Short mmCIF file of C-alpha atoms in Angstrom, two decimals:
data_model
loop_
_atom_site.label_atom_id
_atom_site.label_comp_id
_atom_site.label_asym_id
_atom_site.label_seq_id
_atom_site.Cartn_x
_atom_site.Cartn_y
_atom_site.Cartn_z
CA ALA D 1 8.33 -9.27 -13.43
CA GLN D 2 6.49 -9.78 -10.20
CA SER D 3 2.73 -9.35 -10.10
CA VAL D 4 -0.25 -9.94 -7.88
CA ALA D 5 -3.81 -10.75 -8.92
CA GLN D 6 -6.94 -10.42 -6.86
CA PRO D 7 -9.65 -11.96 -9.04
CA GLU D 8 -12.64 -10.61 -7.11
CA ASP D 9 -13.60 -6.95 -7.02
CA GLN D 10 -15.96 -7.59 -4.14
CA VAL D 11 -16.71 -10.36 -1.68
CA ASN D 12 -20.02 -10.46 0.19
CA VAL D 13 -20.47 -12.56 3.31
CA ALA D 14 -22.94 -12.70 6.16
CA GLU D 15 -21.73 -11.89 9.65
CA GLY D 16 -20.58 -15.01 11.45
CA ASN D 17 -19.78 -16.88 8.24
CA PRO D 18 -16.23 -17.70 7.15
CA LEU D 19 -14.65 -15.44 4.57
CA THR D 20 -11.99 -15.90 1.93
CA VAL D 21 -10.35 -13.19 -0.14
CA LYS D 22 -8.30 -14.63 -3.00
CA CYS D 23 -4.83 -13.71 -4.16
CA THR D 24 -2.43 -15.25 -6.64
CA TYR D 25 1.09 -14.09 -7.34
CA SER D 26 3.88 -14.33 -9.85
CA VAL D 27 7.44 -13.74 -8.71
CA SER D 28 10.89 -15.09 -9.42
CA GLY D 29 12.60 -16.55 -6.40
CA ASN D 30 11.12 -16.86 -2.96
CA PRO D 31 8.12 -14.60 -2.45
CA TYR D 32 7.53 -12.25 0.41
CA LEU D 33 3.75 -11.94 0.59
CA PHE D 34 1.58 -9.53 2.53
CA TRP D 35 -2.00 -8.58 3.23
CA TYR D 36 -3.00 -5.04 4.06
CA VAL D 37 -6.40 -3.54 4.90
CA GLN D 38 -7.67 -0.06 4.09
CA TYR D 39 -10.61 1.52 5.88
CA PRO D 40 -12.35 4.55 4.30
CA ASN D 41 -10.21 7.68 4.20
CA ARG D 42 -7.30 5.91 5.89
CA GLY D 43 -3.90 4.61 4.92
CA LEU D 44 -3.21 0.91 4.52
CA GLN D 45 -2.63 -1.16 7.65
CA PHE D 46 -0.57 -4.32 7.79
CA LEU D 47 -2.44 -7.55 8.57
CA LEU D 48 0.04 -10.38 8.06
CA LYS D 49 2.99 -11.61 6.03
CA TYR D 50 4.56 -14.79 4.75
CA ILE D 51 8.33 -15.09 4.45
CA THR D 52 9.14 -18.73 4.99
CA GLY D 53 8.14 -21.62 7.19
CA ASP D 54 4.62 -22.61 8.13
CA ASN D 55 2.19 -22.23 5.24
CA LEU D 56 -0.57 -20.96 7.53
CA VAL D 57 0.16 -17.47 8.75
CA LYS D 58 -1.83 -15.83 11.53
CA GLY D 59 -2.26 -12.08 11.69
CA SER D 60 -4.19 -9.24 13.24
CA TYR D 61 -7.92 -9.19 14.04
CA GLY D 62 -8.30 -12.97 13.69
CA PHE D 63 -7.21 -13.08 10.05
CA GLU D 64 -4.99 -15.79 8.64
CA ALA D 65 -3.63 -16.62 5.21
CA GLU D 66 -2.58 -19.83 3.56
CA PHE D 67 0.48 -19.92 1.34
CA ASN D 68 0.24 -22.49 -1.45
CA LYS D 69 3.39 -22.70 -3.53
CA SER D 70 2.06 -25.11 -6.16
CA GLN D 71 -0.96 -22.90 -6.84
CA THR D 72 1.00 -19.66 -6.29
CA SER D 73 -1.77 -18.44 -4.03
CA PHE D 74 -1.97 -16.61 -0.74
CA HIS D 75 -5.65 -16.44 0.18
CA LEU D 76 -6.81 -14.43 3.18
CA LYS D 77 -9.25 -16.13 5.52
CA LYS D 78 -11.22 -15.59 8.69
CA PRO D 79 -13.39 -18.23 10.39
CA SER D 80 -16.15 -15.84 11.44
CA ALA D 81 -16.67 -12.47 9.75
CA LEU D 82 -17.64 -9.30 11.58
CA VAL D 83 -19.44 -6.28 10.16
CA SER D 84 -16.41 -4.24 11.21
CA ASP D 85 -14.25 -6.32 8.83
CA SER D 86 -15.89 -4.52 5.91
CA ALA D 87 -13.03 -2.73 4.15
CA LEU D 88 -10.72 -2.85 1.14
CA TYR D 89 -8.12 -5.61 1.25
CA PHE D 90 -4.86 -5.60 -0.67
CA CYS D 91 -2.55 -8.49 -1.35
CA ALA D 92 1.07 -7.52 -2.02
CA VAL D 93 4.34 -9.11 -3.04
CA ARG D 94 7.84 -7.83 -2.39
CA ASP D 95 11.05 -8.85 -4.07
CA GLN D 96 14.51 -9.02 -2.51
CA GLY D 97 14.87 -5.31 -3.01
CA PHE D 98 12.63 -2.50 -1.88
CA LYS D 99 9.67 -2.66 -4.27
CA THR D 100 6.27 -3.78 -2.99
CA ILE D 101 3.66 -4.42 -5.66
CA PHE D 102 -0.01 -4.36 -4.70
CA GLY D 103 -2.98 -6.14 -6.19
CA ALA D 104 -6.00 -4.19 -7.36
CA GLY D 105 -7.78 -4.69 -4.05
CA THR D 106 -10.91 -6.59 -3.03
CA ARG D 107 -13.76 -4.89 -1.27
CA LEU D 108 -15.16 -7.03 1.54
CA PHE D 109 -18.73 -6.38 2.55
CA VAL D 110 -20.01 -8.15 5.65
CA LYS D 111 -23.76 -8.02 6.10
CA ALA D 112 -25.32 -8.10 9.58
CA ASP X 1 2.55 10.04 18.24
CA THR X 2 1.76 9.55 14.58
CA ALA X 3 4.28 7.19 12.98
CA VAL X 4 4.03 8.49 9.40
CA SER X 5 2.49 11.91 8.99
CA GLN X 6 1.63 13.70 5.76
CA THR X 7 0.63 17.28 5.15
CA PRO X 8 -1.63 18.56 3.84
CA LYS X 9 -4.43 16.00 4.14
CA TYR X 10 -6.46 17.72 1.45
CA LEU X 11 -5.26 19.88 -1.41
CA VAL X 12 -7.49 21.53 -4.02
CA THR X 13 -5.78 23.51 -6.76
CA GLN X 14 -6.05 24.69 -10.32
CA MET X 15 -4.46 23.12 -13.38
CA GLY X 16 -1.01 24.46 -14.05
CA ASN X 17 -0.16 25.22 -10.44
CA ASP X 18 2.78 23.77 -8.51
CA LYS X 19 2.20 22.06 -5.16
CA SER X 20 4.11 20.07 -2.55
CA ILE X 21 3.19 17.31 -0.13
CA LYS X 22 5.36 16.67 2.90
CA CYS X 23 5.97 13.43 4.77
CA GLU X 24 7.74 12.68 8.01
CA GLN X 25 8.27 9.42 9.89
CA ASN X 26 9.39 8.99 13.49
CA LEU X 27 9.94 5.22 13.33
CA GLY X 28 13.65 5.38 12.61
CA HIS X 29 13.07 3.58 9.30
CA ASP X 30 15.69 3.77 6.56
CA THR X 31 13.41 3.65 3.53
CA MET X 32 10.54 5.89 2.49
CA TYR X 33 8.10 5.71 -0.43
CA TRP X 34 5.48 7.59 -2.35
CA TYR X 35 2.49 5.67 -3.69
CA LYS X 36 -0.36 7.00 -5.81
CA GLN X 37 -3.89 5.64 -5.37
CA ASP X 38 -6.23 6.47 -8.21
CA SER X 39 -10.01 6.74 -8.22
CA LYS X 40 -10.32 2.97 -8.71
CA LYS X 41 -8.20 2.44 -5.57
CA PHE X 42 -5.31 1.02 -7.56
CA LEU X 43 -1.99 1.60 -5.76
CA LYS X 44 1.14 2.29 -7.74
CA ILE X 45 4.61 2.93 -6.42
CA MET X 46 6.20 6.17 -7.61
CA PHE X 47 9.47 6.67 -5.75
CA SER X 48 11.53 5.28 -2.94
CA TYR X 49 14.47 6.67 -0.99
CA ASN X 50 16.86 4.74 1.20
CA ASN X 51 18.92 6.91 3.54
CA LYS X 52 18.34 9.95 1.31
CA GLU X 53 19.32 8.07 -1.84
CA LEU X 54 16.79 7.52 -4.64
CA ILE X 55 16.46 3.77 -5.22
CA ILE X 56 13.13 3.42 -7.02
CA ASN X 57 11.95 5.76 -9.73
CA GLU X 58 9.01 4.33 -11.61
CA THR X 59 7.63 5.62 -14.88
CA VAL X 60 6.44 8.93 -13.51
CA PRO X 61 6.31 12.24 -15.43
CA ASN X 62 9.27 14.44 -14.61
CA ARG X 63 6.80 17.04 -13.32
CA PHE X 64 6.97 14.94 -10.15
CA SER X 65 10.13 15.48 -8.12
CA PRO X 66 10.78 13.81 -4.79
CA LYS X 67 13.21 15.20 -2.28
CA SER X 68 14.60 13.64 0.88
CA PRO X 69 16.50 16.11 3.07
CA ASP X 70 17.14 13.39 5.66
CA LYS X 71 16.02 9.83 6.17
CA ALA X 72 13.01 10.88 8.25
CA HIS X 73 11.54 13.14 5.57
CA LEU X 74 10.39 12.61 2.01
CA ASN X 75 8.61 15.39 0.16
CA LEU X 76 6.87 15.33 -3.20
CA HIS X 77 6.75 18.39 -5.44
CA ILE X 78 4.50 18.45 -8.47
CA ASN X 79 4.88 21.06 -11.21
CA SER X 80 2.30 22.13 -13.77
CA LEU X 81 -0.52 20.10 -12.26
CA GLU X 82 -2.87 18.27 -14.62
CA LEU X 83 -6.38 16.89 -14.12
CA GLY X 84 -4.99 13.35 -14.20
CA ASP X 85 -2.84 14.06 -11.17
CA SER X 86 -5.96 14.04 -9.00
CA ALA X 87 -5.50 11.11 -6.63
CA VAL X 88 -4.63 10.19 -3.09
CA TYR X 89 -0.90 10.17 -2.48
CA PHE X 90 0.39 7.92 0.28
CA CYS X 91 3.72 8.14 1.98
CA ALA X 92 5.10 4.98 3.57
CA SER X 93 8.24 3.83 5.33
CA SER X 94 9.98 0.55 6.15
CA GLN X 95 13.16 -0.81 7.55
CA ASP X 96 15.75 -2.18 5.13
CA GLY X 97 15.19 -5.61 3.74
CA GLY X 98 12.75 -7.33 1.47
CA ALA X 99 10.43 -8.74 4.12
CA ASN X 100 9.78 -5.62 6.07
CA VAL X 101 6.34 -4.17 6.52
CA LEU X 102 5.28 -0.84 5.08
CA THR X 103 3.83 1.69 7.49
CA PHE X 104 1.56 4.12 5.67
CA GLY X 105 0.54 7.66 6.33
CA ALA X 106 -3.13 8.66 6.21
CA GLY X 107 -2.83 10.00 2.67
CA SER X 108 -3.05 13.37 0.94
CA ARG X 109 -6.02 13.83 -1.36
CA LEU X 110 -5.10 16.05 -4.30
CA THR X 111 -7.87 17.48 -6.45
CA VAL X 112 -6.92 19.37 -9.58
CA LEU X 113 -9.68 21.54 -11.07
#
């Protein structure tokens, strides 16, 4: 069965510093991997996805993620964090069908 | 124009009541979903419809009944509401295919007293 793990409940970074939000996955076959962001009292918004090809995927708002097949990881990164990046981030995996499974979420707190 | 819209946004009701949440998407997507987000923000898929056909039905009490009158609409009816049903319910849609992105509605916060 496919699954996604986000080992950190919360990540704290100072504004201007690089940030990393971790994600590992377990899936049979080729994974389709996603990152979504949720701001307070809002629905989830798509950030980026990995299907195939280049292991470094660039997405919205300056975010990028690195796919690592040997470590089954798909960590979200940003070179320089903004206070406005503070939100709840979800990693997700989708199989060849229609089911998208989400991780438990990681709360990112960026301090000014 | 809102891509995925849900109504109502907030719903407060008593235990034992029956309530419905409606969802509509104007993206022309073929697949629609209901997700439940609990108080710890954990997201769990409940149902999915593809062109009005039920394709995902997770382990959900049969008090929950989805209905898709057409591919642009997916409603959720809940009978005999319980305290544990309190959550935020999100509707989402996507095009066919495994790599397609989910577009979410803003959520419907259900509080059962």
